[in-house]
Amino acid sequence: MPQLIFASNNLNKAEEIRSFVNNQFTFKTLHEAGISIDIPEPFDTLEENAYKKSKTIYTLTQNDCFSEDTGLFVESLYGEPGVKSARYADGSGYAGNVVKLLAKMEDVENRKAYFKTVASLIIAGKAYLFEGTCEGIILAKCTGINGFGYDPVFVPDGSGNTFAEMTLDEKNIFSHRKKAIGSLISFITKSFPGKYK
C-alpha cells in the first residue's frame, strides 16, 4: 500500500499529527522510510521552508510527501521569533528558546502572540500549501510538562491552560498544526479518495 512520507525528523510533530489523522491516511517519517537527511530551513518565510522540505524529499524519492514549518509570532517583538522559532537561541534547544523569549518579554505588557503552521504537500507531481493559525498569549513563566517547543508558555485564546498543560486531544482543539494538516487531509481525501488509507 502506498504511503506518504512526512519530510521531517521531528518525532514530536509526527506524534501530534498521528494523534488526529486517525485512519484517514497513513504516513512514514523520514526515519521510517529509511531516509537519513537533515533538510535546511534557509528561507525567510514558513511557506518557502515547508516547500523546500517537501521538494527535497520528492526529488530524492519521487514519492508523494508532505512537510510543515511552524513559527511563533509575538506582537510586541515585531513577529519574533517567527520563522526562526526552532533556532531562536542558536542551537540551545527548546528550553533555550523559551528562556530567550521570556527574557526579551520581561516587563512587557502586550503578551499577544500566534502560532502559524504552513504544510506543503507534493502529490502526483504537484505542490499545494495549507495554513493553520492559533492566537493566544505568552505567560511570564513556564507551566505544564507536556508538549514541546514553546508549549509551556503559550495559552491559546479560549483556554486558561498552556499547551503544555493539555493532553494531545485537548491541544488539538486549538492547534495550528491540526488546522493546517486537517486541511491537507481534507484535500487528499476529496481529490485522491482512498489513496492513502
XYZ file of C-alpha atoms in Angstrom:
197
model
C 0.000 0.000 0.000
C 1.442 3.423 -0.899
C 2.285 5.742 1.947
C 3.012 9.427 2.167
C 6.397 10.425 3.518
C 6.449 13.116 6.211
C 9.550 15.141 5.326
C 10.681 15.681 8.887
C 12.893 14.210 11.592
C 10.808 15.836 14.346
C 9.184 12.978 16.237
C 7.135 15.363 18.388
C 5.429 16.731 15.290
C 4.889 13.227 13.895
C 3.278 12.146 17.172
C 0.961 15.158 17.142
C -0.108 14.545 13.562
C -0.750 10.856 14.194
C -2.914 11.794 17.173
C -5.529 13.354 14.903
C -5.220 11.733 11.463
C -6.856 8.569 12.846
C -7.474 6.234 9.913
C -7.865 8.976 7.344
C -4.399 8.317 5.946
C -1.088 6.786 6.940
C 2.416 8.153 6.554
C 6.043 7.360 7.254
C 8.573 9.649 8.882
C 11.941 10.056 7.198
C 13.436 7.553 9.641
C 10.683 5.029 8.968
C 11.223 5.479 5.237
C 14.931 4.774 5.653
C 15.976 8.317 4.746
C 18.812 9.884 6.715
C 18.968 13.550 5.794
C 18.776 16.917 7.501
C 16.982 19.467 5.361
C 17.997 23.104 5.934
C 15.431 25.855 6.500
C 17.258 28.824 4.950
C 14.344 30.995 3.908
C 12.553 33.955 5.470
C 9.032 32.519 5.215
C 7.340 29.399 6.523
C 5.944 28.777 3.040
C 9.370 28.619 1.417
C 10.856 26.436 4.143
C 7.933 23.996 4.082
C 8.104 23.704 0.299
C 11.892 23.239 0.427
C 11.489 20.218 2.693
C 8.782 18.507 0.653
C 10.529 19.274 -2.649
C 13.823 17.867 -1.372
C 12.249 14.550 -0.412
C 10.100 14.347 -3.534
C 13.145 14.936 -5.723
C 15.081 12.285 -3.815
C 12.367 9.613 -3.754
C 9.736 10.518 -6.392
C 7.309 9.564 -3.630
C 4.319 11.709 -2.629
C 5.222 13.577 0.535
C 4.318 16.416 2.854
C 6.124 18.685 5.261
C 5.387 21.586 7.546
C 7.081 24.586 9.066
C 5.806 26.338 12.163
C 6.595 29.639 13.828
C 5.571 31.595 16.912
C 4.949 35.263 16.164
C 4.935 37.661 19.139
C 3.297 41.044 18.592
C 5.448 43.056 20.995
C 8.631 41.590 19.461
C 7.590 42.595 15.946
C 6.998 38.978 14.957
C 9.945 37.317 16.664
C 10.885 34.520 16.877
C 8.808 33.852 13.744
C 10.368 31.715 11.056
C 13.430 31.232 13.279
C 11.395 29.802 16.175
C 13.160 26.429 16.233
C 16.633 28.001 16.252
C 15.880 31.216 18.148
C 18.589 30.658 20.768
C 21.229 29.449 18.303
C 21.154 25.724 18.945
C 20.197 25.793 22.620
C 17.135 23.631 22.013
C 13.547 24.069 23.166
C 14.445 25.166 26.684
C 16.950 27.742 25.478
C 14.457 29.174 23.012
C 11.891 29.675 25.766
C 14.434 31.237 28.117
C 15.437 33.741 25.433
C 11.824 34.560 24.625
C 10.869 35.176 28.248
C 13.964 37.313 28.808
C 13.065 39.527 25.849
C 9.489 39.821 27.117
C 10.343 40.668 30.721
C 8.101 43.518 31.903
C 6.305 43.593 28.521
C 2.572 44.186 28.957
C 1.416 43.135 25.489
C 1.642 39.338 25.563
C -0.296 38.654 22.359
C 1.144 36.020 20.013
C 0.095 33.444 17.495
C 1.365 30.179 16.116
C 1.282 29.603 12.381
C 1.836 26.321 10.552
C 2.262 26.003 6.811
C 2.035 22.491 5.366
C 3.409 21.670 1.929
C 2.101 18.673 0.009
C 3.535 17.266 -3.193
C 1.229 14.653 -4.673
C 1.034 13.389 -8.241
C 3.869 15.773 -9.042
C 2.013 18.931 -7.993
C 2.625 21.130 -4.941
C -0.033 22.540 -2.602
C 0.149 24.704 0.547
C -2.161 24.673 3.577
C -2.170 27.026 6.576
C -3.349 26.993 10.175
C -3.060 29.583 12.938
C -3.757 29.761 16.667
C -3.863 33.050 18.571
C -3.110 33.407 22.259
C -0.804 34.951 24.835
C 2.659 34.307 26.261
C 2.907 33.716 30.010
C 5.743 35.107 32.110
C 6.866 31.631 33.216
C 6.608 28.018 32.102
C 3.573 25.995 33.167
C 2.943 22.328 32.389
C 5.096 19.379 31.350
C 3.516 18.141 28.119
C 4.170 19.127 24.549
C 7.361 20.672 23.199
C 8.807 23.931 21.969
C 7.007 26.991 23.304
C 4.036 24.990 24.610
C 4.820 25.696 28.319
C 4.371 29.456 27.860
C 1.584 29.672 25.256
C -2.078 29.881 26.270
C -4.458 29.725 23.284
C -7.440 32.058 23.163
C -10.462 30.328 24.667
C -8.467 28.354 27.222
C -6.968 29.021 30.634
C -4.211 26.443 30.189
C -0.952 26.357 28.290
C -0.484 23.766 25.556
C 1.911 22.036 27.964
C -0.930 21.547 30.471
C -3.122 19.831 27.877
C -3.392 16.309 26.564
C -2.876 15.924 22.824
C -6.635 15.649 22.326
C -7.153 18.905 24.234
C -4.377 20.660 22.322
C -5.863 19.541 19.015
C -8.998 21.560 19.752
C -6.918 24.722 19.240
C -3.875 23.508 17.344
C -2.464 25.458 14.415
C -0.818 22.241 13.239
C -4.103 20.353 13.256
C -5.772 23.118 11.253
C -3.080 23.047 8.552
C -2.746 19.272 8.361
C -6.524 18.900 8.657
C -6.920 20.979 5.502
C -4.278 18.819 3.819
C -6.117 15.638 4.834
C -9.409 17.007 3.571
C -7.807 17.850 0.227
C -6.307 14.378 -0.151
C -9.472 12.529 0.798
C -11.557 14.590 -1.633
C -9.083 14.737 -4.529
C -7.471 11.307 -4.150
C -10.101 9.202 -2.342
C -8.777 6.051 -0.708
C -5.204 6.509 -1.943
C -3.531 6.681 1.439
C -5.982 4.953 3.758
